[in-house]
Tab-separated table of C-alpha atoms and ligand atoms in Angstrom:
chain	number	residue	atom	x	y	z
H	255	UNK	CA	0.000	0.000	0.000
H	256	UNK	CA	1.332	3.392	-0.947
H	257	UNK	CA	-0.531	6.418	0.311
H	258	UNK	CA	0.203	9.955	-0.737
H	259	UNK	CA	0.826	12.340	2.115
H	260	UNK	CA	-2.358	14.122	3.134
H	261	UNK	CA	-2.125	17.872	2.757
H	262	UNK	CA	-4.829	20.040	4.247
H	263	UNK	CA	-5.643	23.641	3.393
H	264	UNK	CA	-7.614	23.972	6.610
H	265	UNK	CA	-5.832	25.778	9.384
H	266	UNK	CA	-7.283	24.284	12.541
H	267	UNK	CA	-7.127	25.725	16.042
H	268	UNK	CA	-3.791	24.389	17.361
H	269	UNK	CA	-5.230	23.416	20.746
H	270	UNK	CA	-8.044	21.414	22.230
H	271	UNK	CA	-10.382	22.812	24.837
H	272	UNK	CA	-10.499	21.374	28.334
H	273	UNK	CA	-11.967	24.190	30.356
H	274	UNK	CA	-14.965	25.984	28.925
H	275	UNK	CA	-16.749	29.213	29.660
H	276	UNK	CA	-20.407	29.275	28.536
H	277	UNK	CA	-21.596	32.259	26.529
H	278	UNK	CA	-25.111	33.554	27.060
H	279	UNK	CA	-27.587	33.960	24.254
H	280	UNK	CA	-30.055	36.864	24.358
H	281	UNK	CA	-32.894	37.901	22.068
H	282	UNK	CA	-32.822	40.980	19.886
H	283	UNK	CA	-35.598	42.462	22.017
H	284	UNK	CA	-33.501	41.961	25.170
H	285	UNK	CA	-30.451	43.481	23.518
H	286	UNK	CA	-32.436	46.545	22.437
H	287	UNK	CA	-33.398	47.074	26.072
H	288	UNK	CA	-29.860	46.388	27.396
H	289	UNK	CA	-28.348	48.811	24.901
H	290	UNK	CA	-30.808	51.499	25.900
H	291	UNK	CA	-30.057	50.959	29.599
H	292	UNK	CA	-26.336	51.250	28.772
H	293	UNK	CA	-26.899	54.694	27.250
H	294	UNK	CA	-26.227	53.205	23.811
H	295	UNK	CA	-22.588	52.828	24.870
H	296	UNK	CA	-21.177	49.278	24.518
H	297	UNK	CA	-18.522	50.058	27.167
H	298	UNK	CA	-21.396	50.220	29.676
H	299	UNK	CA	-22.843	46.799	28.792
H	300	UNK	CA	-22.258	43.903	31.158
H	301	UNK	CA	-19.890	41.371	29.623
H	302	UNK	CA	-22.428	38.619	30.438
H	303	UNK	CA	-24.840	40.229	28.002
H	304	UNK	CA	-22.331	40.022	25.133
H	305	UNK	CA	-22.150	36.885	22.990
H	306	UNK	CA	-18.873	37.525	21.143
H	307	UNK	CA	-16.713	40.165	22.767
H	308	UNK	CA	-14.204	41.821	20.457
H	309	UNK	CA	-13.792	44.992	22.498
H	310	UNK	CA	-10.064	44.348	22.940
H	311	UNK	CA	-7.320	41.735	22.667
H	312	UNK	CA	-5.702	43.126	25.811
H	313	UNK	CA	-5.620	40.717	28.752
H	314	UNK	CA	-8.594	38.798	27.349
H	315	UNK	CA	-6.781	35.715	26.046
H	316	UNK	CA	-7.013	32.129	27.248
H	317	UNK	CA	-4.012	30.754	29.129
H	318	UNK	CA	-2.553	27.334	28.523
H	319	UNK	CA	-2.326	24.401	30.911
H	320	UNK	CA	1.434	25.042	31.080
H	321	UNK	CA	0.850	28.635	32.143
H	322	UNK	CA	-1.634	27.564	34.809
H	323	UNK	CA	0.675	24.870	36.145
H	324	UNK	CA	3.506	27.403	36.352
H	325	UNK	CA	1.203	29.698	38.296
H	326	UNK	CA	0.436	27.015	40.873
H	327	UNK	CA	4.162	26.396	41.330
H	328	UNK	CA	5.081	30.099	41.551
H	329	UNK	CA	7.336	31.663	44.163
H	330	UNK	CA	5.728	34.569	46.004
H	331	UNK	CA	8.868	35.679	47.850
H	332	UNK	CA	9.115	39.432	48.169
H	333	UNK	CA	12.774	39.528	47.141
H	334	UNK	CA	14.617	37.239	44.763
H	335	UNK	CA	11.640	35.079	43.799
H	336	UNK	CA	12.491	32.206	41.444
H	337	UNK	CA	9.525	33.280	39.285
H	338	UNK	CA	11.331	36.571	38.650
H	339	UNK	CA	14.481	34.766	37.545
H	340	UNK	CA	12.420	32.585	35.242
H	341	UNK	CA	10.879	35.653	33.617
H	342	UNK	CA	14.248	37.396	33.449
H	343	UNK	CA	15.789	34.452	31.673
H	344	UNK	CA	12.895	34.232	29.168
H	345	UNK	CA	13.077	37.966	28.425
H	346	UNK	CA	16.868	37.797	28.036
H	347	UNK	CA	16.643	34.757	25.811
H	348	UNK	CA	14.108	36.389	23.478
H	349	UNK	CA	15.163	40.050	23.538
H	350	UNK	CA	18.822	39.860	24.532
H	351	UNK	CA	18.334	42.848	26.853
H	352	UNK	CA	20.340	42.805	30.050
H	353	UNK	CA	17.979	44.385	32.576
H	354	UNK	CA	14.374	43.418	33.283
H	355	UNK	CA	12.061	45.786	35.157
H	356	UNK	CA	8.720	44.044	35.710
H	357	UNK	CA	5.567	46.204	35.877
H	358	UNK	CA	1.856	45.600	36.359
H	359	UNK	CA	1.130	46.419	32.712
H	360	UNK	CA	2.553	48.197	29.688
H	361	UNK	CA	1.680	51.747	30.678
H	362	UNK	CA	3.501	51.389	33.997
H	363	UNK	CA	6.669	50.567	32.053
H	364	UNK	CA	5.994	53.640	29.905
H	365	UNK	CA	5.474	55.796	32.977
H	366	UNK	CA	8.805	54.744	34.479
H	367	UNK	CA	10.663	55.053	31.188
H	368	UNK	CA	9.367	58.435	30.027
H	369	UNK	CA	9.443	60.016	33.480
H	370	UNK	CA	13.122	59.066	33.568
H	371	UNK	CA	14.206	60.123	30.065
H	372	UNK	CA	11.791	62.761	28.704
H	373	UNK	CA	12.041	66.492	29.439
H	374	UNK	CA	9.956	69.575	28.597
H	375	UNK	CA	10.494	70.445	24.933
H	376	UNK	CA	11.800	67.015	23.863
H	377	UNK	CA	10.427	65.278	20.776
H	378	UNK	CA	9.970	61.492	20.717
H	379	UNK	CA	9.466	60.101	17.207
H	380	UNK	CA	7.706	56.805	16.496
H	381	UNK	CA	5.884	55.185	13.595
H	382	UNK	CA	2.690	55.737	15.624
H	383	UNK	CA	2.565	56.109	19.389
H	384	UNK	CA	-0.153	54.122	21.124
H	385	UNK	CA	-2.494	56.375	23.132
H	386	UNK	CA	-1.060	55.492	26.576
H	387	UNK	CA	2.470	56.033	25.222
H	388	UNK	CA	1.508	59.410	23.832
H	389	UNK	CA	-0.180	60.346	27.113
H	390	UNK	CA	2.940	59.524	29.161
H	391	UNK	CA	5.208	61.456	26.805
H	392	UNK	CA	2.911	64.478	26.924
H	393	UNK	CA	2.606	64.139	30.684
H	394	UNK	CA	6.391	64.524	30.840
H	395	UNK	CA	6.075	67.759	28.803
H	396	UNK	CA	7.503	66.252	25.610
H	397	UNK	CA	5.997	65.872	22.132
H	398	UNK	CA	4.994	62.458	20.755
H	399	UNK	CA	5.491	62.625	16.981
H	400	UNK	CA	4.035	60.024	14.579
H	401	UNK	CA	6.081	59.406	11.431
H	402	UNK	CA	4.467	56.373	9.814
H	403	UNK	CA	4.808	56.036	6.002
H	404	UNK	CA	2.037	57.615	3.900
H	405	UNK	CA	0.529	54.196	3.073
H	406	UNK	CA	-0.144	53.781	6.808
H	407	UNK	CA	-2.905	56.397	6.477
H	408	UNK	CA	-4.575	54.868	3.415
H	409	UNK	CA	-7.136	52.160	4.304
H	410	UNK	CA	-7.114	50.656	0.782
H	411	UNK	CA	-3.326	50.522	0.293
H	412	UNK	CA	-2.046	46.941	0.347
H	413	UNK	CA	1.553	47.740	1.282
H	414	UNK	CA	2.817	44.650	3.193
H	415	UNK	CA	4.403	46.736	5.989
H	416	UNK	CA	2.115	49.691	6.537
H	417	UNK	CA	3.551	50.170	10.029
H	418	UNK	CA	6.979	51.229	8.690
H	419	UNK	CA	8.603	54.456	9.821
H	420	UNK	CA	9.086	57.158	7.185
H	421	UNK	CA	12.901	57.401	7.273
H	422	UNK	CA	13.109	60.744	5.475
H	423	UNK	CA	10.703	62.293	7.958
H	424	UNK	CA	12.657	60.759	10.825
H	425	UNK	CA	15.933	62.253	9.622
H	426	UNK	CA	14.292	65.637	9.090
H	427	UNK	CA	12.853	65.499	12.624
H	428	UNK	CA	16.329	64.770	13.989
H	429	UNK	CA	17.821	67.717	12.057
H	430	UNK	CA	15.039	70.148	12.935
H	431	UNK	CA	14.792	69.171	16.601
H	432	UNK	CA	18.451	68.569	17.358
H	433	UNK	CA	19.930	65.392	18.756
H	434	UNK	CA	19.958	66.757	22.314
H	435	UNK	CA	16.180	67.083	22.340
H	436	UNK	CA	15.458	63.521	21.206
H	437	UNK	CA	15.959	61.230	24.202
H	438	UNK	CA	14.776	58.119	22.333
H	439	UNK	CA	13.380	56.925	19.002
H	440	UNK	CA	10.525	54.418	19.360
H	441	UNK	CA	8.900	51.980	16.967
H	442	UNK	CA	5.622	50.186	17.733
H	443	UNK	CA	5.321	46.577	16.513
H	444	UNK	CA	2.760	45.939	15.232
H	445	UNK	CA	1.356	49.421	14.791
H	446	UNK	CA	-1.742	49.115	16.975
H	447	UNK	CA	-3.180	52.606	16.408
H	448	UNK	CA	-2.522	52.208	12.684
H	449	UNK	CA	-4.591	49.063	12.121
H	450	UNK	CA	-2.279	46.429	13.650
H	451	UNK	CA	0.038	46.800	10.658
H	452	UNK	CA	3.529	45.292	10.816
H	453	UNK	CA	6.999	46.827	10.544
H	454	UNK	CA	9.585	45.129	8.311
H	455	UNK	CA	12.981	43.945	9.544
H	456	UNK	CA	14.541	46.180	6.931
H	457	UNK	CA	12.764	49.207	8.400
H	458	UNK	CA	13.706	48.267	11.983
H	459	UNK	CA	17.335	47.927	10.867
H	460	UNK	CA	17.273	51.286	9.048
H	461	UNK	CA	15.746	53.101	12.026
H	462	UNK	CA	18.373	51.486	14.243
H	463	UNK	CA	21.188	52.595	11.916
H	464	UNK	CA	19.916	56.149	11.943
H	465	UNK	CA	19.582	56.123	15.736
H	466	UNK	CA	23.173	54.849	16.040
H	467	UNK	CA	24.441	57.423	13.558
H	468	UNK	CA	23.079	60.220	15.750
H	469	UNK	CA	23.787	58.414	19.003
H	470	UNK	CA	20.126	58.347	20.077
H	471	UNK	CA	18.762	55.331	21.984
H	472	UNK	CA	16.271	53.163	20.051
H	473	UNK	CA	13.451	51.365	21.871
H	474	UNK	CA	10.701	49.065	20.625
H	475	UNK	CA	7.112	49.153	21.905
H	476	UNK	CA	7.016	45.362	21.723
H	477	UNK	CA	3.393	44.560	22.680
H	478	UNK	CA	2.782	42.485	19.532
H	479	UNK	CA	6.372	41.452	18.757
H	480	UNK	CA	5.403	37.847	17.954
H	481	UNK	CA	2.657	38.802	15.490
H	482	UNK	CA	5.145	41.185	13.860
H	483	UNK	CA	7.712	38.382	13.605
H	484	UNK	CA	5.136	36.245	11.808
H	485	UNK	CA	4.461	38.988	9.236
H	486	UNK	CA	8.212	39.288	8.628
H	487	UNK	CA	8.407	35.528	8.151
H	488	UNK	CA	5.520	35.424	5.699
H	489	UNK	CA	5.909	38.746	3.851
H	490	UNK	CA	9.573	39.777	3.850
H	491	UNK	CA	12.133	38.232	1.557
H	492	UNK	CA	14.702	36.018	3.207
H	493	UNK	CA	12.771	35.062	6.345
H	494	UNK	CA	10.390	32.283	5.267
H	495	UNK	CA	12.699	29.565	6.578
H	496	UNK	CA	13.331	31.165	9.973
H	497	UNK	CA	11.618	30.430	13.278
H	498	UNK	CA	9.547	33.279	14.761
H	499	UNK	CA	11.784	33.115	17.855
H	500	UNK	CA	14.897	33.827	15.779
H	501	UNK	CA	13.138	36.601	13.882
H	502	UNK	CA	12.081	38.178	17.185
H	503	UNK	CA	15.648	37.932	18.506
H	504	UNK	CA	16.865	39.689	15.396
H	505	UNK	CA	14.263	42.454	15.715
H	506	UNK	CA	15.324	43.126	19.293
H	507	UNK	CA	19.028	42.927	18.436
H	508	UNK	CA	18.709	46.278	16.638
H	509	UNK	CA	17.293	48.043	19.715
H	510	UNK	CA	18.574	49.258	23.076
H	511	UNK	CA	15.479	48.249	24.978
H	512	UNK	CA	11.718	47.767	24.879
H	513	UNK	CA	8.474	48.436	26.695
H	514	UNK	CA	5.998	45.579	26.799
H	515	UNK	CA	2.407	44.888	27.751
H	516	UNK	CA	2.208	41.184	28.607
H	517	UNK	CA	-1.563	41.430	28.116
H	518	UNK	CA	-0.892	41.181	24.372
H	519	UNK	CA	1.858	38.823	23.151
H	520	UNK	CA	2.759	37.912	26.735
H	521	UNK	CA	-0.416	35.762	26.517
H	522	UNK	CA	-1.292	36.755	30.094
H	523	UNK	CA	-4.229	38.557	31.675
H	524	UNK	CA	-2.023	41.166	33.332
H	525	UNK	CA	1.646	42.160	33.430
H	526	UNK	CA	4.326	44.031	31.524
H	527	UNK	CA	7.931	45.090	31.633
H	528	UNK	CA	10.652	47.462	30.627
H	529	UNK	CA	13.830	45.770	29.378
H	530	UNK	CA	17.044	47.552	28.455
H	531	UNK	CA	20.805	47.340	28.138
H	532	UNK	CA	22.098	50.530	29.781
H	533	UNK	CA	23.241	49.938	33.388
H	534	UNK	CA	22.903	53.594	34.258
H	535	UNK	CA	19.400	54.036	32.841
H	536	UNK	CA	18.275	50.738	34.397
H	537	UNK	CA	19.352	51.869	37.833
H	538	UNK	CA	17.538	55.219	37.460
H	539	UNK	CA	14.404	53.404	36.276
H	540	UNK	CA	14.616	50.946	39.199
H	541	UNK	CA	14.501	53.849	41.659
H	542	UNK	CA	11.203	54.930	40.187
H	543	UNK	CA	9.987	51.343	39.976
H	544	UNK	CA	10.399	50.918	43.721
H	545	UNK	CA	8.452	54.112	44.263
H	546	UNK	CA	5.558	53.347	41.939
H	547	UNK	CA	5.419	49.591	41.284
H	548	UNK	CA	7.294	47.521	43.842
H	549	UNK	CA	10.585	45.855	44.682
H	550	UNK	CA	12.669	45.182	41.545
H	551	UNK	CA	12.158	41.401	41.582
H	552	UNK	CA	8.397	41.609	41.316
H	553	UNK	CA	7.579	45.175	40.188
H	554	UNK	CA	3.857	45.229	39.707
H	555	UNK	CA	3.359	41.498	39.348
H	556	UNK	CA	2.604	38.574	41.609
H	557	UNK	CA	4.990	35.629	41.298
H	558	UNK	CA	2.283	33.721	39.463
H	559	UNK	CA	1.858	36.531	36.927
H	560	UNK	CA	5.587	36.373	36.163
H	561	UNK	CA	5.293	32.593	35.639
H	562	UNK	CA	2.382	33.069	33.227
H	563	UNK	CA	4.318	35.664	31.214
H	564	UNK	CA	7.586	33.697	31.174
H	565	UNK	CA	5.739	30.776	29.565
H	566	UNK	CA	3.385	32.952	27.478
H	567	UNK	CA	6.185	34.788	25.648
H	568	UNK	CA	7.313	31.485	24.127
H	569	UNK	CA	3.787	30.283	23.349
H	570	UNK	CA	3.167	33.536	21.448
H	571	UNK	CA	6.121	32.622	19.211
H	572	UNK	CA	4.871	29.133	18.361
H	573	UNK	CA	4.458	28.825	14.571
H	574	UNK	CA	1.262	26.764	14.749
H	575	UNK	CA	-0.269	29.334	17.069
H	576	UNK	CA	0.799	32.318	14.944
H	577	UNK	CA	-0.432	30.701	11.722
H	578	UNK	CA	-3.844	30.177	13.329
H	579	UNK	CA	-3.856	33.622	14.926
H	580	UNK	CA	-3.057	35.639	11.812
H	581	UNK	CA	-5.176	33.361	9.612
H	582	UNK	CA	-8.307	33.767	11.731
H	583	UNK	CA	-8.108	37.562	11.340
H	584	UNK	CA	-7.482	37.269	7.578
H	585	UNK	CA	-10.303	34.695	7.288
H	586	UNK	CA	-12.828	37.217	8.601
H	587	UNK	CA	-11.266	39.971	6.489
H	588	UNK	CA	-11.596	37.830	3.330
H	589	UNK	CA	-15.243	37.014	4.019
H	590	UNK	CA	-16.074	40.681	4.527
H	591	UNK	CA	-14.110	41.818	1.460
H	592	UNK	CA	-15.864	39.176	-0.653
H	593	UNK	CA	-19.182	40.629	0.532
H	594	UNK	CA	-18.047	44.087	-0.620
H	595	UNK	CA	-17.558	45.524	2.866
H	596	UNK	CA	-14.775	48.122	3.023
H	597	UNK	CA	-12.130	47.267	5.634
H	598	UNK	CA	-8.586	48.421	6.339
H	599	UNK	CA	-6.370	46.368	3.988
H	600	UNK	CA	-4.525	44.127	4.395
H	601	UNK	CA	-5.836	42.729	7.670
H	602	UNK	CA	-3.436	43.291	10.546
H	603	UNK	CA	-2.292	41.076	13.372
H	604	UNK	CA	-4.946	41.360	16.036
H	605	UNK	CA	-8.043	42.983	14.588
H	606	UNK	CA	-10.229	43.682	11.595
H	607	UNK	CA	-11.107	47.346	11.084
H	608	UNK	CA	-14.333	48.233	9.248
H	609	UNK	CA	-14.344	51.515	7.344
H	610	UNK	CA	-17.624	53.011	8.566
H	611	UNK	CA	-17.165	56.316	6.746
H	612	UNK	CA	-17.386	54.397	3.481
H	613	UNK	CA	-20.152	52.062	4.664
H	614	UNK	CA	-22.403	54.810	6.005
H	615	UNK	CA	-21.842	57.900	3.838
H	616	UNK	CA	-25.291	59.195	4.821
H	617	UNK	CA	-24.193	59.626	8.474
H	618	UNK	CA	-21.858	62.628	8.939
H	619	UNK	CA	-18.799	62.069	11.177
H	620	UNK	CA	-20.292	64.326	13.858
H	621	UNK	CA	-23.186	61.850	14.087
H	622	UNK	CA	-20.749	59.002	14.651
H	623	UNK	CA	-21.152	56.431	11.850
H	624	UNK	CA	-18.726	53.895	13.343
H	625	UNK	CA	-20.528	54.094	16.671
H	626	UNK	CA	-23.812	53.462	14.899
H	627	UNK	CA	-22.485	50.419	13.014
H	628	UNK	CA	-20.947	48.966	16.168
H	629	UNK	CA	-24.229	49.342	18.091
H	630	UNK	CA	-26.060	47.607	15.250
H	631	UNK	CA	-23.628	44.669	15.527
H	632	UNK	CA	-24.644	44.264	19.155
H	633	UNK	CA	-28.335	44.699	18.466
H	634	UNK	CA	-28.402	42.164	15.638
H	635	UNK	CA	-25.906	39.604	16.857
H	636	UNK	CA	-24.734	40.284	20.422
H	637	UNK	CA	-21.287	41.233	19.078
H	638	UNK	CA	-19.254	43.988	20.741
H	639	UNK	CA	-16.497	45.855	18.928
H	640	UNK	CA	-15.215	49.348	19.529
H	641	UNK	CA	-15.569	52.655	17.704
H	642	UNK	CA	-12.299	54.298	16.728
H	643	UNK	CA	-13.596	57.528	15.339
H	644	UNK	CA	-15.133	60.834	16.265
H	645	UNK	CA	-16.612	59.787	19.620
H	646	UNK	CA	-13.117	58.647	20.672
H	647	UNK	CA	-11.058	61.477	19.142
H	648	UNK	CA	-13.457	64.236	18.082
H	649	UNK	CA	-13.665	66.423	21.164
H	650	UNK	CA	-11.171	69.283	21.062
H	651	UNK	CA	-9.626	70.856	24.187
H	652	UNK	CA	-11.744	73.991	23.571
H	653	UNK	CA	-14.939	71.898	23.673
H	654	UNK	CA	-15.601	71.989	19.946
H	655	UNK	CA	-16.098	68.906	17.812
H	656	UNK	CA	-13.870	67.917	14.891
H	657	UNK	CA	-14.254	64.798	12.698
H	658	UNK	CA	-11.578	62.154	13.395
H	659	UNK	CA	-9.181	61.157	10.603
H	660	UNK	CA	-11.045	57.873	10.082
H	661	UNK	CA	-14.313	56.309	11.275
H	662	UNK	CA	-13.446	52.710	12.088
H	663	UNK	CA	-15.076	49.821	13.946
H	664	UNK	CA	-12.284	47.689	15.429
H	665	UNK	CA	-13.010	44.014	16.021
H	666	UNK	CA	-10.067	42.839	18.142
H	667	UNK	CA	-9.611	39.118	18.724
H	668	UNK	CA	-8.794	37.769	22.180
H	669	UNK	CA	-6.013	35.177	21.866
H	670	UNK	CA	-7.029	31.473	21.684
H	671	UNK	CA	-10.620	32.233	22.729
H	672	UNK	CA	-12.875	31.944	19.686
H	673	UNK	CA	-13.129	29.173	17.100
H	674	UNK	CA	-13.820	29.221	13.392
H	675	UNK	CA	-17.580	28.814	13.854
H	676	UNK	CA	-17.573	31.911	16.055
H	677	UNK	CA	-15.865	33.755	13.196
H	678	UNK	CA	-18.367	32.369	10.638
H	679	UNK	CA	-21.214	33.633	12.799
H	680	UNK	CA	-19.488	36.989	13.191
H	681	UNK	CA	-19.175	37.396	9.428
H	682	UNK	CA	-22.904	36.664	9.074
H	683	UNK	CA	-23.782	39.336	11.618
H	684	UNK	CA	-21.542	41.965	9.999
H	685	UNK	CA	-22.839	41.182	6.512
H	686	UNK	CA	-26.420	41.337	7.744
H	687	UNK	CA	-25.864	44.800	9.273
H	688	UNK	CA	-24.079	45.893	6.099
H	689	UNK	CA	-27.038	44.845	3.919
H	690	UNK	CA	-29.370	46.945	6.091
H	691	UNK	CA	-26.967	49.890	6.366
H	692	UNK	CA	-29.398	52.397	4.878
H	693	UNK	CA	-31.646	51.831	7.899
H	694	UNK	CA	-28.940	52.982	10.322
H	695	UNK	CA	-29.028	56.493	11.700
H	696	UNK	CA	-26.627	58.703	13.613
H	697	UNK	CA	-26.241	59.331	17.340
H	698	UNK	CA	-25.815	62.295	19.618
H	699	UNK	CA	-24.016	62.442	22.964
H	700	UNK	CA	-26.372	63.427	25.772
H	701	UNK	CA	-23.915	63.364	28.676
H	702	UNK	CA	-20.329	62.451	29.324
H	703	UNK	CA	-16.955	63.566	30.643
H	704	UNK	CA	-14.685	65.903	28.706
H	705	UNK	CA	-11.682	63.566	28.523
H	706	UNK	CA	-11.766	59.969	27.297
H	707	UNK	CA	-15.484	60.438	26.845
H	708	UNK	CA	-16.018	57.221	24.856
H	709	UNK	CA	-15.626	55.118	28.024
H	710	UNK	CA	-18.619	56.555	29.848
H	711	UNK	CA	-20.642	58.871	27.598
H	712	UNK	CA	-24.375	58.278	27.237
H	713	UNK	CA	-25.845	58.627	23.771
H	714	UNK	CA	-29.196	58.624	21.994
H	715	UNK	CA	-30.131	57.609	18.461
H	716	UNK	CA	-31.018	60.677	16.364
H	717	UNK	CA	-33.613	58.931	14.276
H	718	UNK	CA	-35.006	56.024	16.245
O	30	LIG	C1	-1.798	47.957	25.105
O	30	LIG	C2	-0.666	48.757	24.593
O	30	LIG	C3	0.116	49.530	25.440
O	30	LIG	C4	-0.183	49.718	26.906
O	30	LIG	O1	-0.217	48.534	27.609
O	30	LIG	P1	-1.220	48.284	28.843
O	30	LIG	O2	-0.854	46.929	29.326
O	30	LIG	O3	-2.614	48.369	28.312
O	30	LIG	O4	-0.947	49.332	29.857
O	30	LIG	C5	1.188	50.203	24.878
O	30	LIG	N1	1.470	50.117	23.574
O	30	LIG	C6	0.723	49.383	22.721
O	30	LIG	C7	1.088	49.305	21.279
O	30	LIG	C8	-0.374	48.669	23.208
O	30	LIG	O5	-1.110	47.950	22.357
């Protein structure tokens, strides 16, 4: 008997499920009532009332049996815990950075880092700063400057690395600002605020060379380093035969340090760190860490959190996992594109972004088209995404309202949580809302705070 090797085109979930969490089904009538009670703001819904929750991929993933077993065996010593040394050795192995400063999440690492290095009048360039990064830089009196390539702002452009830094703009910023006023150059992988788009190895190397030329430190915002490594493997010439772990090592080898939220590619529910090479800077940062986070061998984390992250960093780099992860996002993107729904192309690493300005041209930005589409997803199918548009960014410091650059609905995928049938259902819901798009109306805000209003504002439909 001679059988040909079986080759499958199906990318299956690379895990089996042993512990399950039931989801609760509701009727459309119930959801209409729940949405109304929540002031038409999905942030104010109870998670139990959501069937498929794509609000964020941050801290919402499922942990593995190896992570849980590490957590049971953790060391909760205040000083010198073995769980710290395990995390330190994982971070060193993957990033090569000498010093590890553990924090309770990514923004705590940013707080320590920027408080230590940024001064009034400084400029900190990046491809695109994430909002917490920007906030910490501005809090320190410095300017956060986004220098992503032009394609990064064009939803339809299919450039394979839309997260790349514009090198000409970077060099001009260095000349105009002066080396002394640039304490660090950052690059965010993948570019979360720019659609989860990756950065190429070539671009990381070029930014690093420029930073070295001007003797400016270069740090990576590494939250989705593993997803970025996968895009390099699959889209950049010369990397298809390399393991994601080796690609990640190479990415980090060009940098002097990184900030990290372990709630993303740390595959944990909480945690983060700052890692860096400079002895001097590390010791300054540790002083602040003790003040704001905790003793240097636990920072903001319990021993069991450090165990979960130490294991999670490697699981995030597993090829079978990454293939499934990136494919499940692209799978939804393909289904929506085939149905004629405009989305940010190509699909990124952790989310699909719907272009609501194109879908709902009859709703002006000041009546929040992306908000309207997102609420319809909940009403029709119990799905929760998030508006990234004028409700989130439109309010100006003087109280006036200005349309955001784009009106997007972000559907971010928790890691290892949903299966292909969940995604099939999701596509049906989105397509069904899309087909009835002319029925959708705008919204107005009836009450809410002046900053970060999207979290707690209450709204009303304009044309119920
Ligand atoms: C989530 C995130 C952060 C902040 O991390 P937290 O753990 O949420 O504090 C910083 N940068 C990027 C790119 C992120 O996605």
